[in-house]
XYZ file of C-alpha atoms in Angstrom:
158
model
C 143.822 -28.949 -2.112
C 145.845 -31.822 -1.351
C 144.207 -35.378 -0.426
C 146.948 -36.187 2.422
C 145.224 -34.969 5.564
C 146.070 -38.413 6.971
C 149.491 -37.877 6.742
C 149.094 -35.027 8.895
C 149.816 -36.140 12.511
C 146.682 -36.112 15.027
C 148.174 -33.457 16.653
C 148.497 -30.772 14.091
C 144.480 -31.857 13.044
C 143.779 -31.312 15.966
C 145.501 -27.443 16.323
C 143.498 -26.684 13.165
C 140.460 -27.295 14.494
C 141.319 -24.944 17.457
C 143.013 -21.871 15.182
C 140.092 -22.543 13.327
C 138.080 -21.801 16.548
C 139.542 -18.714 17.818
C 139.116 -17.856 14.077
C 135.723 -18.654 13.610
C 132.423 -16.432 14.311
C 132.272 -18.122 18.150
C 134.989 -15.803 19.054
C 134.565 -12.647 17.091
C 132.835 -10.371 19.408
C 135.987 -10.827 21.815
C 138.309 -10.051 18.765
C 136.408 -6.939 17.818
C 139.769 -4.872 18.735
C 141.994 -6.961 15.987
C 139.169 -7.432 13.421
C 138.667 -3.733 13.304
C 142.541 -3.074 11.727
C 141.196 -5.925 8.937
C 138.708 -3.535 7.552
C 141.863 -2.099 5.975
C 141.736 1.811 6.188
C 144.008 1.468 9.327
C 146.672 0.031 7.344
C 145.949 2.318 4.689
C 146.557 5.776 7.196
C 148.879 3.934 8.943
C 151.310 3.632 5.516
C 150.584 7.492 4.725
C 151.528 8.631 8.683
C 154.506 6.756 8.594
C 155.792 8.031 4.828
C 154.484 11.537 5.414
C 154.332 12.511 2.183
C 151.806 12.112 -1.186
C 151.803 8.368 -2.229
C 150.437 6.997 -5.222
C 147.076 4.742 -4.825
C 148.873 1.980 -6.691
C 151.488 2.282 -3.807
C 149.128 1.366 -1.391
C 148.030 -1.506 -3.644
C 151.418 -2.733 -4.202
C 152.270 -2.512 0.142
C 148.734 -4.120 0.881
C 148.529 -6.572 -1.561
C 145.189 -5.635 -2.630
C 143.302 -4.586 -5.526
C 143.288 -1.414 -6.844
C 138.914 -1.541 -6.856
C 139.917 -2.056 -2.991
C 141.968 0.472 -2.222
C 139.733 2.917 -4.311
C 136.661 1.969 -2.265
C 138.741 2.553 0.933
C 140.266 6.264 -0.473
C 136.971 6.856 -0.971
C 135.526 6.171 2.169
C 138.379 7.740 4.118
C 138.405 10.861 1.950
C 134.489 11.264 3.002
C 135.684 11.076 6.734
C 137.932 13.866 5.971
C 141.085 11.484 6.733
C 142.865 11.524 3.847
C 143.240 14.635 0.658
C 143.189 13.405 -3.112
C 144.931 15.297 -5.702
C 145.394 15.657 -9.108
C 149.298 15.511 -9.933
C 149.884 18.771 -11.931
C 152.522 17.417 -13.960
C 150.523 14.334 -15.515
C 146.964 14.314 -14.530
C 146.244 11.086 -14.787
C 148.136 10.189 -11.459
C 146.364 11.042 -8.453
C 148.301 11.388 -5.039
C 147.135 10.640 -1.607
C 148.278 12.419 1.671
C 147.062 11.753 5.077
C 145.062 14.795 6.797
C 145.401 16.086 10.397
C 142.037 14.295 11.476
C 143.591 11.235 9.861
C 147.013 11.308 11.839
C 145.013 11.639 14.437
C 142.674 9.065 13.893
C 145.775 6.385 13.314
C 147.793 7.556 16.481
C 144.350 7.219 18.840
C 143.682 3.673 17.707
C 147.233 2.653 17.535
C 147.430 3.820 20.847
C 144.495 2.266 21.946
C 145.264 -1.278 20.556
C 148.464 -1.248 22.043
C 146.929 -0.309 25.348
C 144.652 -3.262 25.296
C 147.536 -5.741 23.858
C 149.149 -4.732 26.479
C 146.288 -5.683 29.228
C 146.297 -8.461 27.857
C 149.960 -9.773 28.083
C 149.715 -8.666 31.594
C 147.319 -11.088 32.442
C 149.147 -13.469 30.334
C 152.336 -12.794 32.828
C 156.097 -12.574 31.578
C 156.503 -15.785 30.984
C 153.852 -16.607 29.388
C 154.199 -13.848 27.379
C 157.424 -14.342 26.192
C 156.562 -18.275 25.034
C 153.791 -16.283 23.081
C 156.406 -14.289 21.046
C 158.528 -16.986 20.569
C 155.563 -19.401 19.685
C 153.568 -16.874 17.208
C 157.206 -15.915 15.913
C 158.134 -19.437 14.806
C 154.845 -19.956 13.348
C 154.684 -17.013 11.537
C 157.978 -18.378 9.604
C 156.389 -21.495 9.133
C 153.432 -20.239 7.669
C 155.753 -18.294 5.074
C 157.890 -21.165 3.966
C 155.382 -23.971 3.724
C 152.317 -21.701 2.374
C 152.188 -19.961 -0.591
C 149.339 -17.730 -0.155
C 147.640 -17.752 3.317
C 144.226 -16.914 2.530
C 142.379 -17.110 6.101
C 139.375 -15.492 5.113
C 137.210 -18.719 4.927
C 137.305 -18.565 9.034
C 137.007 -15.126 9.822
């Protein structure tokens, strides 16, 4: 990690310390909504409702950027719900292919539905404007972080 935080104008120390913040532990509880999709088996059923059709746990790895121990431990877990079906590929048996069940489609098109709900309470409250400055804001940022990060690893603050 680079020595040069004085280099870094007051301003932008400063606007760490506050993502940091709404990052930390302080402000969990009233990110419970968000934090929920990081526990990964969202994204997971969410990938396998939107390709309808068997995918390949290394796939999943490959779209999620995660291990393949992950993504096990997640097939697993969803599998157990009744979410998702395993199966052996006929052809070659050492490839295993995931498809997403009913209860699982069902499962990702409740809580989609329900996040988007709430999002959508809260740019309400936010107002148009506001709202729209938000976009623009989290928009530009979001490029920024691409071209002058390599690997964002956030996980230290959550």
């Amino acid at each position: 990690m680079p020595s040069e935080e004085n280099s870094i104008p007051a301003f932008a120390r400063e606007a760490v310390l506050i993502l940091e913040s709404i990052l930390s532990n302080v402000h969990r509880e009233k990110m419970t909504l968000i934090n929920r999709v990081n526990q990964g088996e969202l994204f997971i059923l969410k990938i396998l409702h939107s390709r309808q059709e068997p995918t390949r746990p290394s796939e999943l790895s490959a779209s999620l950027k995660s291990s393949t121990a992950r993504i096990s431990n997640l097939l697993r877990a969803l599998e157990k719900k009744g979410q998702i079906f395993r199966q052996v590929e006929p052809e070659d048996r050492r490839n295993v292919s995931v498809t997403i069940t009913e209860e699982g489609s069902r499962r990702i098109q409740e809580e989609v539905g329900y996040m988007r709900q709430q999002l959508g309470l809260v740019f309400t409250a936010m107002g148009a404007e506001e709202c729209q400055a938000f976009l623009e804001l989290s928009s530009l940022f979001s490029e920024l972080v691409k071209t002058h990060m390599e690997e964002v690893n956030l996980s230290p603050f959550l």
